[in-house]
Amino acid sequence: MNDQINPHIAPNMVFKNLIGGKEVPASDGMLLDVVSPVDGTLFAKIAAGTAQDVDAAVKAARSAFEGPWGKLTATERGRLLMKLATIVEAHADELATLESRDNGKPLRQSRADAVALARYFEFYGSAADKLHGDVIPYLNTHFIGVERVPHGVTGHIVPWNYPMQIFGRSVGAALAAGNATVVKPAEDASLTILRVSQLASEAGFPDGALNIVTGLGRTAGAALAAHPGIDFLSFTGSPETGTAVQIAAAKNHVGVTLELGGKSAQVVFDDADLERALPTLVNAIIQNGGQTCSAGSRLLIQRGIFDDVVSAIAERFRALRAGHPEREPDLGPMINQAQQRRVLGYLERARNEGLRIVGEGVVAIDAPAEGFYVPPAFLAPVPHESILSQEEVFGPVLVATPFEDEADAIRLANGTPYGLAAGVWTRDAMRSTRVGRAMRVGQVFVNCYGAGGGIELPFGGFGRSGHGREKGFEGLVEFTTTKTLVIAHG
C-alpha cells in the first residue's frame, strides 16, 4: 500500500504506549517489528511493553478511577463516548487503510469494522446513564437499594482478527460503566487501537481513563492478567491462552470474561431456501479469511440434498480469490506466516486422512508473493469425527457432513467442545424453534448468519467457547457489580 494514503503512518514509524495520557516508549526501550501480512514488509515498530509498563498503566488507571474519570457522572461519560463515536466515524477511511495494512483485510471489511467501532461507542455512550439498580422489598423498618457500580480498573487483552470491533465492544462498555482501562492489543495488529487512543485524547477523555500497552502476550499480556491492581479482565483469543489468563486472574480472585473461539455449524434442511442460503454459507467462512471466532466452519446438510448443495458450494468456492486488500478480493492474507502454515498444515492432514477438496479458490496472480495467502478450500464429505470437524482451523476451510433427520442434526451440531454460534436454514418455523433451542450455543441465526455488526446482540458461548457475555446491554452489565445499601428507619 501507499504510505501516503495515511498521513499518520510514515515508513518505519515507531508507535509508543499510551500511559496516563502520555505516549511513552517501553521501559527498556525495546521495539517489535510490525510486518504487513499483505506483502511481508516491515513498515512500522511498536513498543515491546514490559511488566513495568503494565504496572505504570495500572497505576495511571487507578489514579484516573479515583480521580477525574471516577468523578464524572454517567451522562458525562456517555457524552465523551458519543463524541468519540463521531470522531471515529469521521476517520473511518483512515482507520480502514491502517487496518488493512496491519491486518490484511479487504478495505471494505476494514471500513465496516471502523463503522462498527463508532457504533459501539455510540451504543454504550447512549446507554451509560441507563444502567440502574433496584429497590428490594424487605422489612418495613429498612430501605434496601442495590446499585450497579464499576469494578474499578479493568484489563482488556484484544486479539488480532477484529481489533477495532473487539476494542469497541469491550473497552467501550467498560468505560461507559465507569471503569478505567488498561488494554493490551495483539502484537500482530495494534495500530488501529493506538490510533483510536489518540482520537480519545482529542475527544477529551481524562488522562489515565484509557491506557494502551503493546507488546508480546507472554510478557505484557501475562503481566496484565496477573496484576493485583486489576479488578476484572476481558480476554478474547485461543482456549489455551484463555486458560492461562483465567488461572492468573484466579490468584487475585478476579473475574474474567472469556471469548475463546468456535466450530460453528450451519444446518441446512431439505426445505431450505438455497438461493438465499448459498451466498451466506460461503461468506460465513471466508470473511476475514476465516479468521473469525464465529465463522460458519461446518456445514451439516440433510442427506437428500447433500450432493446438490455440495456441488453448488464447490462451484462458488472455485470462483473465490484471495488477494491484496486494495483490490477488494473475496479474502485477504492470513495474519502471519505461522497462521498460514497452520491452515496449510490442516489441509495436509486432511489429505492424509483421505479427505477430498471438492472446491478450491485461487490466490490472485497480482497478490504479492511474500504475503501470507491461502486459497479457500471446501471439503466434502467429512466425517464428524475428523480433526477438521472438531478443531478450529481459523482459516478459509469449510467442511460438509450429511445428516439424516432433526435429531441427528442436533446431535452433530452439539458434537464439538465449542458452543459459540450456529445457523439453521429451513422454511419450517416450528422446526427452526425446536432446533435453535436445542443447540448449546450463545447465538442461533435462522435463515441468516450474523446480523450486521451485531452491536446490540449479547455474544459469548459455552464450553471451550468461554463464558460471560459482551456486546449489547448485557455487555455493559458485565463490567459492573452490585452494591447493596441497607438503611434502617429511625
Coordinates of C-alpha atoms in Angstrom, one line a residue:
M1 CA 0.0 0.0 0.0
N2 CA 1.0 3.6 -0.5
D3 CA 2.1 5.0 2.9
Q4 CA 0.9 8.5 1.7
I5 CA -2.7 7.3 1.9
N6 CA -2.5 7.5 5.6
P7 CA -0.8 10.7 6.9
H8 CA -0.3 9.1 10.3
I9 CA 1.9 6.3 9.0
A10 CA 5.4 7.1 7.8
P11 CA 7.8 4.3 6.7
N12 CA 9.3 2.7 9.9
M13 CA 7.2 4.9 12.2
V14 CA 7.5 4.0 15.9
F15 CA 4.3 3.7 17.9
K16 CA 4.6 4.2 21.7
N17 CA 2.5 3.1 24.6
L18 CA -0.2 5.4 26.0
I19 CA 0.1 5.6 29.7
G20 CA -1.6 8.3 31.8
G21 CA -2.3 10.4 28.8
K22 CA 1.3 10.4 27.6
E23 CA 2.9 8.5 24.7
V24 CA 5.9 6.7 26.2
P25 CA 8.4 4.1 25.0
A26 CA 8.8 0.7 26.6
S27 CA 10.6 1.0 29.9
D28 CA 13.6 -0.8 28.4
G29 CA 13.4 0.9 25.0
M30 CA 12.8 -2.4 23.2
L31 CA 10.7 -2.4 20.0
L32 CA 8.8 -5.0 18.0
D33 CA 8.6 -5.1 14.2
V34 CA 5.3 -4.6 12.5
V35 CA 5.1 -6.8 9.4
S36 CA 2.3 -6.4 7.0
P37 CA 0.7 -9.8 6.0
V38 CA -0.1 -8.3 2.6
D39 CA 3.4 -8.3 1.3
G40 CA 5.6 -9.4 4.2
T41 CA 7.3 -6.0 4.6
L42 CA 8.3 -4.3 7.8
F43 CA 6.5 -1.0 7.8
A44 CA 6.4 0.2 11.5
K45 CA 7.5 -0.6 15.0
I46 CA 5.7 -0.8 18.3
A47 CA 6.8 -0.7 21.9
A48 CA 7.7 -4.1 23.4
G49 CA 5.8 -3.4 26.6
T50 CA 7.2 -4.9 29.9
A51 CA 5.7 -5.8 33.2
Q52 CA 7.0 -2.4 34.4
D53 CA 5.0 -0.7 31.7
V54 CA 1.8 -2.6 32.7
D55 CA 2.3 -1.7 36.3
A56 CA 2.6 2.0 35.3
A57 CA -0.5 1.7 33.2
V58 CA -2.5 0.1 36.0
K59 CA -1.4 2.8 38.5
A60 CA -2.4 5.5 35.9
A61 CA -5.8 3.9 35.5
R62 CA -6.3 3.7 39.3
S63 CA -5.4 7.3 39.7
A64 CA -8.0 8.2 37.0
F65 CA -10.6 6.0 38.5
E66 CA -10.2 7.5 41.9
G67 CA -9.8 11.0 40.4
P68 CA -11.1 12.9 37.3
W69 CA -12.6 9.9 35.5
G70 CA -14.4 8.5 38.5
K71 CA -15.8 11.9 39.4
L72 CA -17.7 12.2 36.1
T73 CA -21.4 11.5 36.0
A74 CA -22.7 8.7 33.8
T75 CA -24.1 11.3 31.5
E76 CA -20.7 13.0 31.2
R77 CA -19.0 9.7 30.4
G78 CA -21.7 8.9 27.8
R79 CA -21.2 12.2 26.1
L80 CA -17.5 11.6 25.8
L81 CA -18.1 8.2 24.2
M82 CA -20.6 9.6 21.8
K83 CA -18.2 12.4 20.9
L84 CA -15.5 9.7 20.2
A85 CA -18.0 7.8 18.1
T86 CA -18.4 10.9 15.9
I87 CA -14.7 11.4 15.6
V88 CA -14.0 7.7 14.8
E89 CA -16.7 7.8 12.1
A90 CA -15.0 10.8 10.5
H91 CA -11.7 8.9 10.5
A92 CA -13.2 5.6 9.2
D93 CA -11.4 5.7 5.9
E94 CA -8.1 6.4 7.6
L95 CA -8.6 3.6 10.1
A96 CA -9.7 1.2 7.4
T97 CA -6.5 1.9 5.4
L98 CA -4.4 1.4 8.5
E99 CA -6.2 -1.8 9.5
S100 CA -5.8 -3.4 6.0
R101 CA -2.1 -2.7 6.0
D102 CA -1.7 -4.1 9.5
N103 CA -4.2 -6.9 9.4
G104 CA -4.6 -7.8 5.8
K105 CA -8.4 -7.4 5.5
P106 CA -10.0 -6.2 2.3
L107 CA -10.7 -2.5 2.6
R108 CA -14.4 -2.9 2.6
Q109 CA -14.2 -5.2 5.6
S110 CA -11.8 -2.9 7.5
R111 CA -14.1 0.1 6.9
A112 CA -17.1 -1.9 8.2
D113 CA -15.0 -2.6 11.3
A114 CA -14.4 1.1 11.7
V115 CA -18.1 1.9 11.3
A116 CA -18.9 -0.8 13.9
L117 CA -16.4 0.7 16.3
A118 CA -18.1 4.1 16.1
R119 CA -21.5 2.4 16.6
Y120 CA -20.1 0.6 19.8
F121 CA -19.1 3.9 21.2
E122 CA -22.5 5.4 20.3
F123 CA -24.4 2.5 21.7
Y124 CA -22.5 2.4 25.0
G125 CA -22.3 6.1 25.3
S126 CA -26.1 6.4 25.0
A127 CA -26.5 3.6 27.5
A128 CA -24.2 4.9 30.2
D129 CA -26.9 6.7 32.1
K130 CA -29.5 4.0 31.6
L131 CA -27.7 1.5 33.8
H132 CA -29.7 1.5 37.0
G133 CA -30.1 -0.6 40.1
D134 CA -33.1 -1.9 42.1
V135 CA -35.0 -1.4 45.3
I136 CA -35.8 -4.7 47.1
P137 CA -38.9 -5.0 49.3
Y138 CA -37.8 -6.0 52.8
L139 CA -38.8 -5.3 56.4
N140 CA -40.9 -2.2 56.9
T141 CA -38.1 -0.9 59.2
H142 CA -35.5 -0.9 56.4
F143 CA -34.8 0.5 52.9
I144 CA -32.8 -1.7 50.6
G145 CA -31.1 -0.2 47.5
V146 CA -29.0 -2.2 45.0
E147 CA -26.7 -0.1 43.0
R148 CA -24.8 -1.1 39.8
V149 CA -21.1 0.1 40.2
P150 CA -18.0 -0.3 38.1
H151 CA -15.4 -2.9 39.0
G152 CA -12.6 -0.3 39.1
V153 CA -9.7 -0.9 36.8
T154 CA -10.3 -3.4 34.0
G155 CA -7.8 -5.2 31.8
H156 CA -8.5 -6.0 28.2
I157 CA -6.5 -8.4 26.1
V158 CA -7.6 -7.9 22.5
P159 CA -6.8 -10.3 19.6
W160 CA -5.6 -9.5 16.1
N161 CA -8.6 -10.6 14.0
Y162 CA -11.0 -7.8 14.8
P163 CA -9.1 -5.3 16.9
M164 CA -11.4 -2.3 16.3
Q165 CA -14.6 -4.2 16.9
I166 CA -13.4 -6.1 20.0
F167 CA -11.9 -2.9 21.4
G168 CA -15.3 -1.2 20.9
R169 CA -17.4 -3.9 22.5
S170 CA -15.1 -4.5 25.4
V171 CA -13.4 -1.2 26.2
G172 CA -16.4 0.9 25.2
A173 CA -18.7 -1.0 27.6
A174 CA -16.1 -0.8 30.4
L175 CA -15.7 2.9 30.1
A176 CA -19.4 3.5 29.9
A177 CA -19.8 1.6 33.1
G178 CA -17.3 3.9 34.8
N179 CA -14.2 1.7 34.8
A180 CA -10.7 2.9 34.0
T181 CA -9.0 0.6 31.5
V182 CA -5.7 -0.9 30.5
V183 CA -5.6 -2.5 27.1
K184 CA -3.0 -5.0 25.6
P185 CA -3.6 -5.3 21.9
A186 CA -2.2 -8.2 19.9
E187 CA 1.3 -7.6 18.7
D188 CA 0.2 -8.5 15.2
A189 CA -2.5 -5.8 15.0
S190 CA -2.0 -2.9 17.4
L191 CA -2.1 0.1 15.2
T192 CA -5.8 1.0 14.9
I193 CA -6.2 0.7 18.6
L194 CA -3.2 3.0 19.2
R195 CA -4.7 5.5 16.7
V196 CA -8.1 5.4 18.3
S197 CA -6.5 6.0 21.7
Q198 CA -5.1 9.2 20.2
L199 CA -8.6 10.2 19.0
A200 CA -9.9 9.5 22.5
S201 CA -7.4 12.0 23.9
E202 CA -8.6 14.5 21.3
A203 CA -12.2 13.9 22.4
G204 CA -11.3 14.9 25.9
F205 CA -11.0 11.7 27.9
P206 CA -9.2 12.3 31.1
D207 CA -5.6 11.1 31.4
G208 CA -5.4 7.5 32.6
A209 CA -9.0 6.5 31.7
L210 CA -7.7 4.7 28.7
N211 CA -4.2 3.2 28.7
I212 CA -2.6 1.1 25.9
V213 CA 0.5 -1.2 26.4
T214 CA 1.6 -3.0 23.3
G215 CA 4.0 -6.0 23.3
L216 CA 4.1 -9.8 23.4
G217 CA 1.4 -11.8 25.0
R218 CA 3.9 -13.8 27.1
T219 CA 5.2 -10.6 28.6
A220 CA 2.8 -7.7 28.6
G221 CA -0.3 -9.8 28.3
A222 CA 0.8 -12.2 31.1
A223 CA 1.7 -9.2 33.3
L224 CA -1.7 -7.7 32.8
A225 CA -3.6 -10.9 33.5
A226 CA -1.6 -11.4 36.7
H227 CA -1.5 -7.8 38.0
P228 CA -3.0 -7.5 41.5
G229 CA -4.3 -4.0 40.7
I230 CA -6.7 -5.3 38.0
D231 CA -10.3 -5.7 39.2
F232 CA -11.8 -7.5 36.2
L233 CA -10.4 -8.9 32.9
S234 CA -11.7 -9.4 29.4
F235 CA -9.9 -11.8 27.1
T236 CA -10.6 -12.9 23.5
G237 CA -8.3 -15.5 22.0
S238 CA -7.5 -19.1 22.0
P239 CA -8.8 -21.6 24.6
E240 CA -5.2 -22.4 25.7
T241 CA -4.3 -18.8 26.3
G242 CA -7.7 -18.2 27.9
T243 CA -6.9 -20.9 30.4
A244 CA -3.7 -19.3 31.3
V245 CA -5.4 -15.9 31.7
Q246 CA -8.1 -17.3 34.0
I247 CA -5.5 -19.1 36.2
A248 CA -3.5 -15.9 36.6
A249 CA -6.7 -13.9 37.4
A250 CA -7.9 -16.5 39.9
K251 CA -4.8 -16.0 42.0
N252 CA -6.0 -12.4 42.6
H253 CA -9.7 -13.5 42.9
V254 CA -10.6 -11.5 39.8
G255 CA -13.5 -12.2 37.4
V256 CA -12.9 -12.8 33.7
T257 CA -15.0 -12.7 30.6
L258 CA -13.6 -15.2 28.1
E259 CA -14.5 -15.5 24.4
L260 CA -12.4 -18.3 23.0
G261 CA -13.5 -19.4 19.6
G262 CA -15.8 -21.9 18.0
K263 CA -16.5 -24.6 15.5
S264 CA -19.9 -23.3 14.4
A265 CA -22.3 -25.4 12.5
Q266 CA -24.8 -24.2 9.8
V267 CA -27.6 -26.8 9.5
V268 CA -29.3 -26.9 6.1
F269 CA -32.6 -28.8 5.9
D270 CA -34.1 -30.1 2.7
D271 CA -36.7 -27.4 2.7
A272 CA -34.2 -24.5 2.9
D273 CA -34.3 -21.6 0.5
L274 CA -30.9 -22.4 -1.1
E275 CA -30.9 -19.3 -3.3
R276 CA -30.9 -17.3 -0.1
A277 CA -28.6 -19.6 1.9
L278 CA -25.7 -20.3 -0.5
P279 CA -24.1 -16.8 -0.6
T280 CA -24.3 -16.6 3.2
L281 CA -22.9 -20.1 3.7
V282 CA -19.8 -19.2 1.7
N283 CA -19.3 -15.7 3.1
A284 CA -19.6 -17.0 6.7
I285 CA -16.3 -18.9 6.3
I286 CA -14.3 -16.6 4.0
Q287 CA -15.0 -13.3 5.9
N288 CA -11.7 -12.1 7.3
G289 CA -10.0 -15.2 5.7
G290 CA -11.9 -17.5 8.1
Q291 CA -10.1 -15.9 11.0
T292 CA -13.3 -15.3 12.8
C293 CA -14.3 -17.0 16.1
S294 CA -17.9 -17.4 15.0
A295 CA -17.1 -18.5 11.4
G296 CA -19.5 -21.0 10.0
S297 CA -16.9 -23.6 9.5
R298 CA -19.1 -26.7 9.4
L299 CA -22.0 -27.4 7.0
L300 CA -24.5 -30.0 8.2
I301 CA -26.6 -30.8 5.1
Q302 CA -29.7 -33.1 5.1
R303 CA -28.8 -36.2 3.1
G304 CA -31.4 -35.9 0.4
I305 CA -30.0 -32.6 -0.8
F306 CA -26.3 -33.2 0.2
D307 CA -24.9 -33.7 -3.3
D308 CA -26.7 -30.8 -4.8
V309 CA -25.7 -28.4 -2.1
V310 CA -22.1 -29.6 -2.1
S311 CA -21.9 -29.1 -5.9
A312 CA -23.3 -25.6 -5.6
I313 CA -21.0 -24.6 -2.8
A314 CA -18.0 -26.1 -4.6
E315 CA -18.8 -24.1 -7.7
R316 CA -18.8 -20.9 -5.7
F317 CA -15.5 -21.8 -4.0
R318 CA -13.8 -22.2 -7.3
A319 CA -14.6 -18.6 -8.1
L320 CA -13.1 -17.2 -4.9
R321 CA -10.0 -15.2 -4.9
A322 CA -7.5 -14.3 -2.1
G323 CA -5.5 -11.2 -2.8
H324 CA -4.3 -7.7 -2.0
P325 CA -6.7 -5.8 0.2
E326 CA -6.7 -2.8 -2.1
R327 CA -8.0 -4.9 -5.0
E328 CA -11.1 -5.8 -2.9
P329 CA -10.7 -9.6 -3.2
D330 CA -13.0 -12.1 -1.5
L331 CA -10.5 -12.5 1.2
G332 CA -7.0 -11.2 2.2
P333 CA -4.0 -13.0 3.6
M334 CA -3.6 -14.8 6.9
I335 CA -2.4 -12.6 9.7
N336 CA 1.2 -14.0 9.7
Q337 CA 3.3 -16.8 8.4
A338 CA 2.6 -19.0 11.4
Q339 CA -1.1 -18.8 10.8
Q340 CA -0.6 -19.5 7.1
R341 CA 1.4 -22.6 7.9
R342 CA -1.2 -23.7 10.5
V343 CA -4.0 -23.6 7.9
L344 CA -1.9 -25.3 5.2
G345 CA -1.0 -27.9 7.8
Y346 CA -4.6 -28.7 8.5
L347 CA -5.2 -29.2 4.8
E348 CA -2.2 -31.5 4.6
R349 CA -3.6 -33.6 7.5
A350 CA -7.0 -33.7 5.6
R351 CA -5.3 -35.2 2.6
N352 CA -3.6 -37.7 4.8
E353 CA -7.0 -38.7 6.2
G354 CA -8.1 -39.3 2.6
L355 CA -10.5 -36.3 2.6
R356 CA -11.2 -34.6 -0.7
I357 CA -11.2 -30.9 -1.6
V358 CA -14.2 -30.6 -3.9
G359 CA -13.9 -26.8 -4.4
E360 CA -10.8 -24.6 -4.1
G361 CA -10.3 -20.9 -4.8
V362 CA -7.1 -19.3 -6.0
V363 CA -4.6 -16.7 -4.9
A364 CA -4.8 -13.8 -7.3
I365 CA -1.9 -13.5 -9.8
D366 CA -1.1 -10.0 -8.6
A367 CA -1.0 -10.9 -4.9
P368 CA 2.4 -10.2 -3.5
A369 CA 4.5 -13.4 -3.4
E370 CA 5.7 -12.5 0.1
G371 CA 2.2 -12.2 1.5
F372 CA 0.6 -14.9 3.6
Y373 CA -2.2 -16.0 1.3
V374 CA -4.1 -19.3 1.4
P375 CA -6.7 -20.3 -1.2
P376 CA -10.1 -21.1 0.3
A377 CA -10.9 -24.8 0.4
F378 CA -14.1 -26.8 0.7
L379 CA -14.0 -30.4 1.7
A380 CA -16.9 -33.0 1.5
P381 CA -18.0 -35.4 2.8
V382 CA -16.1 -35.0 6.0
P383 CA -16.8 -37.4 8.9
H384 CA -18.0 -35.9 12.1
E385 CA -15.0 -37.4 14.0
S386 CA -12.4 -35.9 11.6
I387 CA -10.0 -33.4 13.1
L388 CA -11.3 -30.9 10.5
S389 CA -14.8 -31.2 12.0
Q390 CA -13.7 -31.0 15.6
E391 CA -10.8 -28.4 15.8
E392 CA -10.9 -24.7 15.0
V393 CA -8.7 -24.2 11.9
F394 CA -9.1 -20.4 11.9
G395 CA -8.8 -20.1 8.2
P396 CA -10.8 -20.3 5.0
V397 CA -11.6 -24.1 5.3
L398 CA -15.2 -25.3 5.1
V399 CA -16.2 -28.9 5.7
A400 CA -19.6 -30.6 4.9
T401 CA -21.2 -33.6 6.7
P402 CA -24.6 -35.2 5.9
F403 CA -27.3 -35.8 8.5
E404 CA -30.4 -37.9 8.4
D405 CA -33.1 -36.1 10.4
E406 CA -33.7 -33.3 13.0
A407 CA -32.4 -35.4 15.9
D408 CA -29.2 -36.3 14.0
A409 CA -28.7 -32.6 13.1
I410 CA -28.9 -31.5 16.7
R411 CA -26.5 -34.3 17.8
L412 CA -23.9 -33.3 15.2
A413 CA -24.3 -29.6 15.8
N414 CA -23.7 -30.1 19.5
G415 CA -21.0 -32.6 19.0
T416 CA -17.8 -30.5 19.4
P417 CA -16.2 -29.0 22.5
Y418 CA -17.3 -25.5 21.3
G419 CA -20.6 -23.6 21.6
L420 CA -20.4 -20.1 20.2
A421 CA -22.8 -19.7 17.3
A422 CA -25.0 -21.7 14.8
G423 CA -27.2 -21.3 11.8
V424 CA -30.4 -23.0 10.9
W425 CA -31.8 -23.0 7.3
T426 CA -35.4 -24.1 7.0
R427 CA -38.8 -22.8 5.9
D428 CA -40.4 -24.7 8.9
A429 CA -40.8 -22.1 11.7
M430 CA -41.6 -24.8 14.3
R431 CA -38.5 -26.8 13.3
S432 CA -36.3 -23.7 13.5
T433 CA -37.5 -23.1 17.0
R434 CA -37.0 -26.7 18.2
V435 CA -33.6 -27.0 16.7
G436 CA -32.5 -23.5 17.7
R437 CA -33.5 -24.1 21.3
A438 CA -31.8 -27.5 21.4
M439 CA -28.4 -26.1 20.3
R440 CA -26.0 -25.4 23.1
V441 CA -24.5 -22.2 21.7
G442 CA -24.6 -18.5 22.6
Q443 CA -26.2 -17.3 19.3
V444 CA -28.5 -19.1 16.8
F445 CA -29.3 -17.5 13.5
V446 CA -32.3 -18.7 11.5
N447 CA -32.2 -18.2 7.7
C448 CA -29.3 -15.8 8.1
Y449 CA -25.9 -15.8 9.7
G450 CA -24.6 -12.8 11.5
A451 CA -26.6 -9.6 11.6
G452 CA -24.5 -6.6 10.7
G453 CA -22.1 -5.8 13.4
G454 CA -24.4 -7.3 16.0
I455 CA -23.6 -4.5 18.4
E456 CA -26.8 -4.8 20.3
L457 CA -26.7 -8.7 20.5
P458 CA -25.2 -10.4 23.6
F459 CA -22.3 -12.5 22.4
G460 CA -20.5 -15.4 24.1
G461 CA -20.5 -19.1 24.3
F462 CA -20.5 -22.4 26.1
G463 CA -17.7 -25.0 26.7
R464 CA -14.4 -24.2 25.0
S465 CA -16.0 -21.1 23.6
G466 CA -15.7 -19.4 27.0
H467 CA -18.1 -17.7 29.4
G468 CA -19.5 -14.4 30.2
R469 CA -21.1 -12.1 27.6
E470 CA -20.0 -9.0 25.7
K471 CA -21.9 -6.8 23.2
G472 CA -25.4 -5.4 23.8
F473 CA -26.7 -4.2 27.1
E474 CA -25.6 -7.5 28.7
G475 CA -22.0 -6.5 27.9
L476 CA -22.4 -3.2 29.8
V477 CA -23.7 -5.1 32.8
E478 CA -20.7 -7.5 32.6
F479 CA -18.4 -4.6 33.5
T480 CA -20.3 -3.8 36.7
T481 CA -21.0 -5.4 40.0
T482 CA -23.7 -4.7 42.7
K483 CA -23.5 -2.8 46.0
T484 CA -26.3 -3.3 48.4
L485 CA -27.3 -0.4 50.7
V486 CA -29.3 -1.3 53.8
I487 CA -30.8 1.7 55.7
A488 CA -32.7 1.3 59.0
H489 CA -35.5 3.7 59.6
G490 CA -35.4 5.9 62.8

